[in-house]
Amino acid sequence: MRLSNIQIPRGTQDILPGVVEKWQFIEKKAKEICGKFQYKEIRTPIFEQTELFQRSVGDTTDIVQKEMYTFEDRGGRSLTLRPEGTAAVVRSYAENKMYGQAVQPVKLYYFGPMFRYERPQAGRYRQFVQFGIEAIGSDDPSIDAEVISLAMELYRELGLKKLRLVINSLGDSSSRKAHRDALIAHFKPSIGEFCGDCQQRLETNPLRILDCKKDRDHELMKTAPSILDYLNDESRSYFEKVKKHLTDMQIDFVVDPTLVRGLDYYNHTAFEIMSEAEGFGAITTLCGGGRYNGLVQDVGGPDQPGIGFALSIERLLSALDAEGVELPHEEAVDCYIIALGDEAMDYSMPLLQQLRREGFSAEKDYMGRKMKAQFKAAERLHAQHVLIIGEDELEKGLAVIKDLQTGEQKDVPLENIVSFLKREG
Ligand code: HAM
């Protein structure tokens, strides 16, 4: 009996050669920018104790309630594939006592797969890769502006132009409390007209009602109390300073008081970067982040403030596609060896080794092809030079080197191959 074909799990994707180069290019760019901004890489486990996400992302959020890949290990512990990166970074910060490090604030970045059991659609996967940064230990508004500017800088350097930065302030805990009470008073009398989720949210987390997709057109949504009217003086002045820094850095933004974000740990600055490219699709958020003072303490560390963002490479690639931006392709082969005859074949192995050690990307035929087919293979790989060695050439101690761009061809003594290729560049 033949088993039915096994397919890739829903909401995941294989990243194949030809596309993976784009991922590598983006990673390289992001790492370069992090270097300039002095963010250091951190790598944390793919799974964490489930409780970490319940406490940080929040028990009442969609992520924790509906989207986590949670399992029990053989020792009976509840573990969860990370749905996002911030919780783990903050856990690691507390556990490794990074608040005691000499260099403060602690500036970290990460790259890696995240897992959410969502309904797969364009731009929404069950496994996706986030690039994110976290700056922990400072509550100076300039670090908020720096974090936002790093994301904008990455997009700018990659060539994206049609972006919209949306910011909001969620205020400190007393502002949030005042706003929460106002939201409850606003929605309570008519909560029966809202979906079941919203009815639950009224008591647990009324701010999330503003983010409901089902009830977004309800009349009461438009008239809901704005957080900006409930910010106390300190929160308002903090927000003003963040905006001033952004303006001084010539980073355009719009303030949207309905931006609430889908995770519970935020306060003060919250932001998202959207793509405005035509044909980008329904989900336009490329990047999301914000401040999370209090989170370090929630996961067992001291009271240290923090701010960060995350963006997915999948959505970044869609935005590049939508704007027609081509990333440079750096994979061309410097030298393709065409060997004819057994002796030349044998000779080509140590030669390949030497070329590669000298820093060239070098390739040869492994399929027993005829000369013409080997030329074709070299062209397909966009080889810069082909190096032809046959019995005759070996006897004379020569190789023929042909530049595939100019068509120029030269006899080069075998011992001069490396220096010749180096001169040719
Ligand atoms: P988030 O808004 O849940 O925030 O996700 C950040 C970004 O991850 C989104 O803007 C989007 O680019 C991408 N993303 C989220 N879900 C998916 C998906 N299913 N498929 C593809 N891409 C997706 C966070 O994760 C926070 N940890 C961000 C943060 C860092 N806040 C402070 N520091």
PDB file of N, CA and C and ligand atoms in Angstrom, residues 11 57 63 67 83-87 110 114-135 147 155 261-263 265-266 271-273 283-292 295 306-316, ligand 1:
ATOM      1  N   GLY A  11       0.074  26.838   6.618  1.00  0.00           N
ATOM      2  CA  GLY A  11       0.560  28.091   7.202  1.00  0.00           C
ATOM      3  C   GLY A  11       2.072  28.158   7.361  1.00  0.00           C
ATOM      4  N   VAL A  57       2.473  38.294  27.522  1.00  0.00           N
ATOM      5  CA  VAL A  57       1.604  38.652  26.397  1.00  0.00           C
ATOM      6  C   VAL A  57       0.186  38.893  26.928  1.00  0.00           C
ATOM      7  N   ILE A  63      -3.635  35.874  21.236  1.00  0.00           N
ATOM      8  CA  ILE A  63      -2.438  35.029  21.100  1.00  0.00           C
ATOM      9  C   ILE A  63      -2.459  33.924  22.145  1.00  0.00           C
ATOM     10  N   GLU A  67      -4.054  31.055  20.005  1.00  0.00           N
ATOM     11  CA  GLU A  67      -3.063  30.863  18.942  1.00  0.00           C
ATOM     12  C   GLU A  67      -1.791  30.140  19.348  1.00  0.00           C
ATOM     13  N   PRO A  83       5.333  32.460  20.543  1.00  0.00           N
ATOM     14  CA  PRO A  83       4.518  33.183  19.554  1.00  0.00           C
ATOM     15  C   PRO A  83       5.115  34.549  19.226  1.00  0.00           C
ATOM     16  N   GLU A  84       6.112  34.966  19.982  1.00  0.00           N
ATOM     17  CA  GLU A  84       6.762  36.271  19.784  1.00  0.00           C
ATOM     18  C   GLU A  84       8.074  36.265  20.571  1.00  0.00           C
ATOM     19  N   GLY A  85       8.882  37.297  20.398  1.00  0.00           N
ATOM     20  CA  GLY A  85      10.224  37.251  20.968  1.00  0.00           C
ATOM     21  C   GLY A  85      10.444  38.032  22.256  1.00  0.00           C
ATOM     22  N   THR A  86       9.622  39.033  22.507  1.00  0.00           N
ATOM     23  CA  THR A  86       9.889  39.948  23.623  1.00  0.00           C
ATOM     24  C   THR A  86       9.912  39.229  24.978  1.00  0.00           C
ATOM     25  N   ALA A  87       8.923  38.364  25.190  1.00  0.00           N
ATOM     26  CA  ALA A  87       8.806  37.702  26.497  1.00  0.00           C
ATOM     27  C   ALA A  87      10.093  36.944  26.829  1.00  0.00           C
ATOM     28  N   TYR A 110      17.157  40.125  17.739  1.00  0.00           N
ATOM     29  CA  TYR A 110      16.991  38.686  17.502  1.00  0.00           C
ATOM     30  C   TYR A 110      16.352  38.445  16.146  1.00  0.00           C
ATOM     31  N   MET A 114       8.724  32.268  14.794  1.00  0.00           N
ATOM     32  CA  MET A 114       7.679  32.394  15.815  1.00  0.00           C
ATOM     33  C   MET A 114       6.487  31.564  15.328  1.00  0.00           C
ATOM     34  N   PHE A 115       5.627  31.181  16.256  1.00  0.00           N
ATOM     35  CA  PHE A 115       4.555  30.241  15.917  1.00  0.00           C
ATOM     36  C   PHE A 115       3.218  30.737  16.459  1.00  0.00           C
ATOM     37  N   ARG A 116       2.257  30.888  15.571  1.00  0.00           N
ATOM     38  CA  ARG A 116       0.907  31.270  16.022  1.00  0.00           C
ATOM     39  C   ARG A 116      -0.103  30.480  15.217  1.00  0.00           C
ATOM     40  N   TYR A 117      -1.061  29.896  15.923  1.00  0.00           N
ATOM     41  CA  TYR A 117      -2.099  29.128  15.239  1.00  0.00           C
ATOM     42  C   TYR A 117      -3.168  30.102  14.763  1.00  0.00           C
ATOM     43  N   GLU A 118      -2.882  30.744  13.615  1.00  0.00           N
ATOM     44  CA  GLU A 118      -3.816  31.728  13.060  1.00  0.00           C
ATOM     45  C   GLU A 118      -4.399  31.155  11.777  1.00  0.00           C
ATOM     46  N   ARG A 119      -5.430  31.834  11.245  1.00  0.00           N
ATOM     47  CA  ARG A 119      -5.990  31.396   9.975  1.00  0.00           C
ATOM     48  C   ARG A 119      -5.036  31.859   8.871  1.00  0.00           C
ATOM     49  N   PRO A 120      -4.393  30.888   8.193  1.00  0.00           N
ATOM     50  CA  PRO A 120      -3.390  31.298   7.204  1.00  0.00           C
ATOM     51  C   PRO A 120      -4.012  32.088   6.057  1.00  0.00           C
ATOM     52  N   GLN A 121      -3.359  33.130   5.639  1.00  0.00           N
ATOM     53  CA  GLN A 121      -3.748  33.935   4.483  1.00  0.00           C
ATOM     54  C   GLN A 121      -2.520  34.747   4.068  1.00  0.00           C
ATOM     55  N   ALA A 122      -2.676  35.542   3.015  1.00  0.00           N
ATOM     56  CA  ALA A 122      -1.512  36.303   2.553  1.00  0.00           C
ATOM     57  C   ALA A 122      -0.956  37.129   3.710  1.00  0.00           C
ATOM     58  N   GLY A 123       0.330  36.983   3.982  1.00  0.00           N
ATOM     59  CA  GLY A 123       0.961  37.769   5.050  1.00  0.00           C
ATOM     60  C   GLY A 123       0.713  37.234   6.449  1.00  0.00           C
ATOM     61  N   ARG A 124      -0.019  36.133   6.547  1.00  0.00           N
ATOM     62  CA  ARG A 124      -0.262  35.565   7.882  1.00  0.00           C
ATOM     63  C   ARG A 124       0.066  34.069   7.861  1.00  0.00           C
ATOM     64  N   TYR A 125       1.100  33.718   8.564  1.00  0.00           N
ATOM     65  CA  TYR A 125       1.572  32.337   8.571  1.00  0.00           C
ATOM     66  C   TYR A 125       1.480  31.766   9.973  1.00  0.00           C
ATOM     67  N   ARG A 126       1.592  30.451  10.068  1.00  0.00           N
ATOM     68  CA  ARG A 126       1.624  29.823  11.394  1.00  0.00           C
ATOM     69  C   ARG A 126       3.049  29.733  11.914  1.00  0.00           C
ATOM     70  N   GLN A 127       3.997  29.642  10.992  1.00  0.00           N
ATOM     71  CA  GLN A 127       5.398  29.849  11.372  1.00  0.00           C
ATOM     72  C   GLN A 127       5.916  31.010  10.531  1.00  0.00           C
ATOM     73  N   PHE A 128       6.437  32.020  11.191  1.00  0.00           N
ATOM     74  CA  PHE A 128       6.981  33.176  10.475  1.00  0.00           C
ATOM     75  C   PHE A 128       8.239  33.629  11.201  1.00  0.00           C
ATOM     76  N   VAL A 129       9.063  34.385  10.496  1.00  0.00           N
ATOM     77  CA  VAL A 129      10.342  34.781  11.080  1.00  0.00           C
ATOM     78  C   VAL A 129      10.305  36.258  11.455  1.00  0.00           C
ATOM     79  N   GLN A 130      10.593  36.511  12.705  1.00  0.00           N
ATOM     80  CA  GLN A 130      10.647  37.906  13.155  1.00  0.00           C
ATOM     81  C   GLN A 130      12.095  38.372  13.292  1.00  0.00           C
ATOM     82  N   PHE A 131      12.298  39.619  12.903  1.00  0.00           N
ATOM     83  CA  PHE A 131      13.494  40.351  13.317  1.00  0.00           C
ATOM     84  C   PHE A 131      12.984  41.360  14.335  1.00  0.00           C
ATOM     85  N   GLY A 132      13.597  41.390  15.516  1.00  0.00           N
ATOM     86  CA  GLY A 132      13.114  42.320  16.536  1.00  0.00           C
ATOM     87  C   GLY A 132      14.260  42.885  17.339  1.00  0.00           C
ATOM     88  N   ILE A 133      14.001  44.000  17.975  1.00  0.00           N
ATOM     89  CA  ILE A 133      14.996  44.567  18.884  1.00  0.00           C
ATOM     90  C   ILE A 133      14.320  44.927  20.208  1.00  0.00           C
ATOM     91  N   GLU A 134      15.088  44.921  21.276  1.00  0.00           N
ATOM     92  CA  GLU A 134      14.583  45.337  22.591  1.00  0.00           C
ATOM     93  C   GLU A 134      15.667  46.188  23.245  1.00  0.00           C
ATOM     94  N   ALA A 135      15.275  47.346  23.780  1.00  0.00           N
ATOM     95  CA  ALA A 135      16.201  48.203  24.534  1.00  0.00           C
ATOM     96  C   ALA A 135      15.666  48.263  25.960  1.00  0.00           C
ATOM     97  N   VAL A 147      14.453  53.426  18.660  1.00  0.00           N
ATOM     98  CA  VAL A 147      13.896  52.117  18.290  1.00  0.00           C
ATOM     99  C   VAL A 147      13.049  52.242  17.019  1.00  0.00           C
ATOM    100  N   TYR A 155      13.956  49.595   6.556  1.00  0.00           N
ATOM    101  CA  TYR A 155      13.067  49.658   5.389  1.00  0.00           C
ATOM    102  C   TYR A 155      13.632  50.613   4.332  1.00  0.00           C
ATOM    103  N   ARG A 261      -2.655  47.695  19.709  1.00  0.00           N
ATOM    104  CA  ARG A 261      -1.750  46.541  19.699  1.00  0.00           C
ATOM    105  C   ARG A 261      -2.403  45.325  20.354  1.00  0.00           C
ATOM    106  N   GLY A 262      -1.941  44.147  19.950  1.00  0.00           N
ATOM    107  CA  GLY A 262      -2.598  42.910  20.372  1.00  0.00           C
ATOM    108  C   GLY A 262      -1.977  42.214  21.572  1.00  0.00           C
ATOM    109  N   LEU A 263      -1.023  42.860  22.217  1.00  0.00           N
ATOM    110  CA  LEU A 263      -0.377  42.210  23.364  1.00  0.00           C
ATOM    111  C   LEU A 263      -0.556  43.121  24.579  1.00  0.00           C
ATOM    112  N   TYR A 265       1.356  43.815  27.247  1.00  0.00           N
ATOM    113  CA  TYR A 265       2.409  44.409  28.072  1.00  0.00           C
ATOM    114  C   TYR A 265       2.722  45.877  27.777  1.00  0.00           C
ATOM    115  N   TYR A 266       1.994  46.472  26.843  1.00  0.00           N
ATOM    116  CA  TYR A 266       2.377  47.827  26.431  1.00  0.00           C
ATOM    117  C   TYR A 266       1.876  48.935  27.353  1.00  0.00           C
ATOM    118  N   PHE A 271       3.493  51.695  18.500  1.00  0.00           N
ATOM    119  CA  PHE A 271       3.591  52.113  17.095  1.00  0.00           C
ATOM    120  C   PHE A 271       3.485  50.940  16.138  1.00  0.00           C
ATOM    121  N   GLU A 272       3.087  51.259  14.930  1.00  0.00           N
ATOM    122  CA  GLU A 272       3.072  50.262  13.849  1.00  0.00           C
ATOM    123  C   GLU A 272       3.532  50.947  12.573  1.00  0.00           C
ATOM    124  N   ILE A 273       4.164  50.161  11.719  1.00  0.00           N
ATOM    125  CA  ILE A 273       4.552  50.682  10.403  1.00  0.00           C
ATOM    126  C   ILE A 273       3.775  49.886   9.364  1.00  0.00           C
ATOM    127  N   ILE A 283      -3.679  42.748   4.932  1.00  0.00           N
ATOM    128  CA  ILE A 283      -2.933  42.944   6.179  1.00  0.00           C
ATOM    129  C   ILE A 283      -1.758  43.843   5.874  1.00  0.00           C
ATOM    130  N   THR A 284      -1.809  45.071   6.367  1.00  0.00           N
ATOM    131  CA  THR A 284      -0.810  46.040   5.918  1.00  0.00           C
ATOM    132  C   THR A 284       0.273  46.315   6.958  1.00  0.00           C
ATOM    133  N   THR A 285       0.127  45.748   8.146  1.00  0.00           N
ATOM    134  CA  THR A 285       1.121  46.051   9.183  1.00  0.00           C
ATOM    135  C   THR A 285       2.415  45.287   8.929  1.00  0.00           C
ATOM    136  N   LEU A 286       3.495  46.037   8.770  1.00  0.00           N
ATOM    137  CA  LEU A 286       4.798  45.405   8.535  1.00  0.00           C
ATOM    138  C   LEU A 286       5.548  45.200   9.838  1.00  0.00           C
ATOM    139  N   CYS A 287       5.291  46.077  10.799  1.00  0.00           N
ATOM    140  CA  CYS A 287       6.126  46.107  11.997  1.00  0.00           C
ATOM    141  C   CYS A 287       5.306  46.667  13.161  1.00  0.00           C
ATOM    142  N   GLY A 288       5.487  46.091  14.344  1.00  0.00           N
ATOM    143  CA  GLY A 288       4.756  46.611  15.496  1.00  0.00           C
ATOM    144  C   GLY A 288       5.643  46.615  16.722  1.00  0.00           C
ATOM    145  N   GLY A 289       5.421  47.579  17.584  1.00  0.00           N
ATOM    146  CA  GLY A 289       6.220  47.606  18.797  1.00  0.00           C
ATOM    147  C   GLY A 289       5.706  48.605  19.798  1.00  0.00           C
ATOM    148  N   GLY A 290       6.463  48.762  20.857  1.00  0.00           N
ATOM    149  CA  GLY A 290       6.061  49.730  21.866  1.00  0.00           C
ATOM    150  C   GLY A 290       6.828  49.542  23.154  1.00  0.00           C
ATOM    151  N   ARG A 291       6.457  50.378  24.114  1.00  0.00           N
ATOM    152  CA  ARG A 291       7.126  50.402  25.416  1.00  0.00           C
ATOM    153  C   ARG A 291       6.426  49.429  26.359  1.00  0.00           C
ATOM    154  N   TYR A 292       7.215  48.792  27.219  1.00  0.00           N
ATOM    155  CA  TYR A 292       6.645  47.808  28.152  1.00  0.00           C
ATOM    156  C   TYR A 292       7.261  47.938  29.549  1.00  0.00           C
ATOM    157  N   LEU A 295       7.164  45.051  32.494  1.00  0.00           N
ATOM    158  CA  LEU A 295       7.214  43.654  32.040  1.00  0.00           C
ATOM    159  C   LEU A 295       8.355  42.880  32.700  1.00  0.00           C
ATOM    160  N   GLY A 306      11.384  49.117  29.334  1.00  0.00           N
ATOM    161  CA  GLY A 306      11.889  48.589  28.063  1.00  0.00           C
ATOM    162  C   GLY A 306      11.022  49.018  26.896  1.00  0.00           C
ATOM    163  N   ILE A 307      11.609  48.924  25.723  1.00  0.00           N
ATOM    164  CA  ILE A 307      10.853  49.217  24.483  1.00  0.00           C
ATOM    165  C   ILE A 307      11.476  48.425  23.344  1.00  0.00           C
ATOM    166  N   GLY A 308      10.650  48.040  22.368  1.00  0.00           N
ATOM    167  CA  GLY A 308      11.186  47.302  21.225  1.00  0.00           C
ATOM    168  C   GLY A 308      10.171  47.202  20.112  1.00  0.00           C
ATOM    169  N   PHE A 309      10.559  46.479  19.078  1.00  0.00           N
ATOM    170  CA  PHE A 309       9.614  46.194  17.980  1.00  0.00           C
ATOM    171  C   PHE A 309       9.946  44.839  17.397  1.00  0.00           C
ATOM    172  N   ALA A 310       9.025  44.327  16.600  1.00  0.00           N
ATOM    173  CA  ALA A 310       9.329  43.148  15.783  1.00  0.00           C
ATOM    174  C   ALA A 310       8.668  43.319  14.421  1.00  0.00           C
ATOM    175  N   LEU A 311       9.312  42.756  13.417  1.00  0.00           N
ATOM    176  CA  LEU A 311       8.740  42.764  12.067  1.00  0.00           C
ATOM    177  C   LEU A 311       8.997  41.400  11.451  1.00  0.00           C
ATOM    178  N   SER A 312       8.091  40.984  10.566  1.00  0.00           N
ATOM    179  CA  SER A 312       8.346  39.671   9.962  1.00  0.00           C
ATOM    180  C   SER A 312       8.968  39.836   8.586  1.00  0.00           C
ATOM    181  N   ILE A 313       9.849  38.907   8.291  1.00  0.00           N
ATOM    182  CA  ILE A 313      10.541  38.937   6.994  1.00  0.00           C
ATOM    183  C   ILE A 313       9.538  38.630   5.880  1.00  0.00           C
ATOM    184  N   GLU A 314       8.544  37.768   6.183  1.00  0.00           N
ATOM    185  CA  GLU A 314       7.542  37.431   5.171  1.00  0.00           C
ATOM    186  C   GLU A 314       6.832  38.688   4.674  1.00  0.00           C
ATOM    187  N   ARG A 315       6.381  39.520   5.615  1.00  0.00           N
ATOM    188  CA  ARG A 315       5.647  40.733   5.202  1.00  0.00           C
ATOM    189  C   ARG A 315       6.582  41.750   4.556  1.00  0.00           C
ATOM    190  N   LEU A 316       7.805  41.786   5.020  1.00  0.00           N
ATOM    191  CA  LEU A 316       8.787  42.690   4.414  1.00  0.00           C
ATOM    192  C   LEU A 316       8.996  42.308   2.938  1.00  0.00           C
TER     193      LEU A 316
HETATM  194  P1  HAM B   1       3.201  41.711  16.939  1.00  0.00           P
HETATM  195  O1  HAM B   1       2.486  42.941  16.484  1.00  0.00           O
HETATM  196  O2  HAM B   1       2.376  40.606  17.458  1.00  0.00           O
HETATM  197  O3  HAM B   1       4.246  42.210  18.014  1.00  0.00           O
HETATM  198  O4  HAM B   1       4.076  41.187  15.757  1.00  0.00           O
HETATM  199  C1  HAM B   1       5.074  41.989  15.156  1.00  0.00           C
HETATM  200  C2  HAM B   1       5.148  41.742  13.667  1.00  0.00           C
HETATM  201  O5  HAM B   1       5.289  40.354  13.410  1.00  0.00           O
HETATM  202  C3  HAM B   1       3.914  42.131  12.886  1.00  0.00           C
HETATM  203  O6  HAM B   1       3.891  43.511  12.613  1.00  0.00           O
HETATM  204  C4  HAM B   1       4.106  41.318  11.620  1.00  0.00           C
HETATM  205  O7  HAM B   1       5.104  41.904  10.773  1.00  0.00           O
HETATM  206  C5  HAM B   1       4.686  40.045  12.160  1.00  0.00           C
HETATM  207  N1  HAM B   1       3.673  38.998  12.311  1.00  0.00           N
HETATM  208  C6  HAM B   1       2.860  38.785  13.358  1.00  0.00           C
HETATM  209  N2  HAM B   1       2.082  37.709  13.151  1.00  0.00           N
HETATM  210  C7  HAM B   1       2.423  37.241  11.932  1.00  0.00           C
HETATM  211  C8  HAM B   1       1.999  36.130  11.128  1.00  0.00           C
HETATM  212  N3  HAM B   1       1.062  35.280  11.576  1.00  0.00           N
HETATM  213  N4  HAM B   1       2.576  35.937   9.926  1.00  0.00           N
HETATM  214  C9  HAM B   1       3.528  36.792   9.472  1.00  0.00           C
HETATM  215  N5  HAM B   1       3.977  37.830  10.172  1.00  0.00           N
HETATM  216  C10 HAM B   1       3.431  38.062  11.378  1.00  0.00           C
HETATM  217  C11 HAM B   1       5.139  41.395  18.653  1.00  0.00           C
HETATM  218  O8  HAM B   1       5.377  40.268  18.343  1.00  0.00           O
HETATM  219  C12 HAM B   1       5.927  42.096  19.737  1.00  0.00           C
HETATM  220  N6  HAM B   1       6.800  41.120  20.386  1.00  0.00           N
HETATM  221  C13 HAM B   1       6.704  43.263  19.148  1.00  0.00           C
HETATM  222  C14 HAM B   1       7.519  43.967  20.186  1.00  0.00           C
HETATM  223  C15 HAM B   1       8.839  43.817  20.422  1.00  0.00           C
HETATM  224  N7  HAM B   1       7.058  44.842  21.044  1.00  0.00           N
HETATM  225  C16 HAM B   1       8.049  45.239  21.824  1.00  0.00           C
HETATM  226  N8  HAM B   1       9.125  44.621  21.460  1.00  0.00           N
END
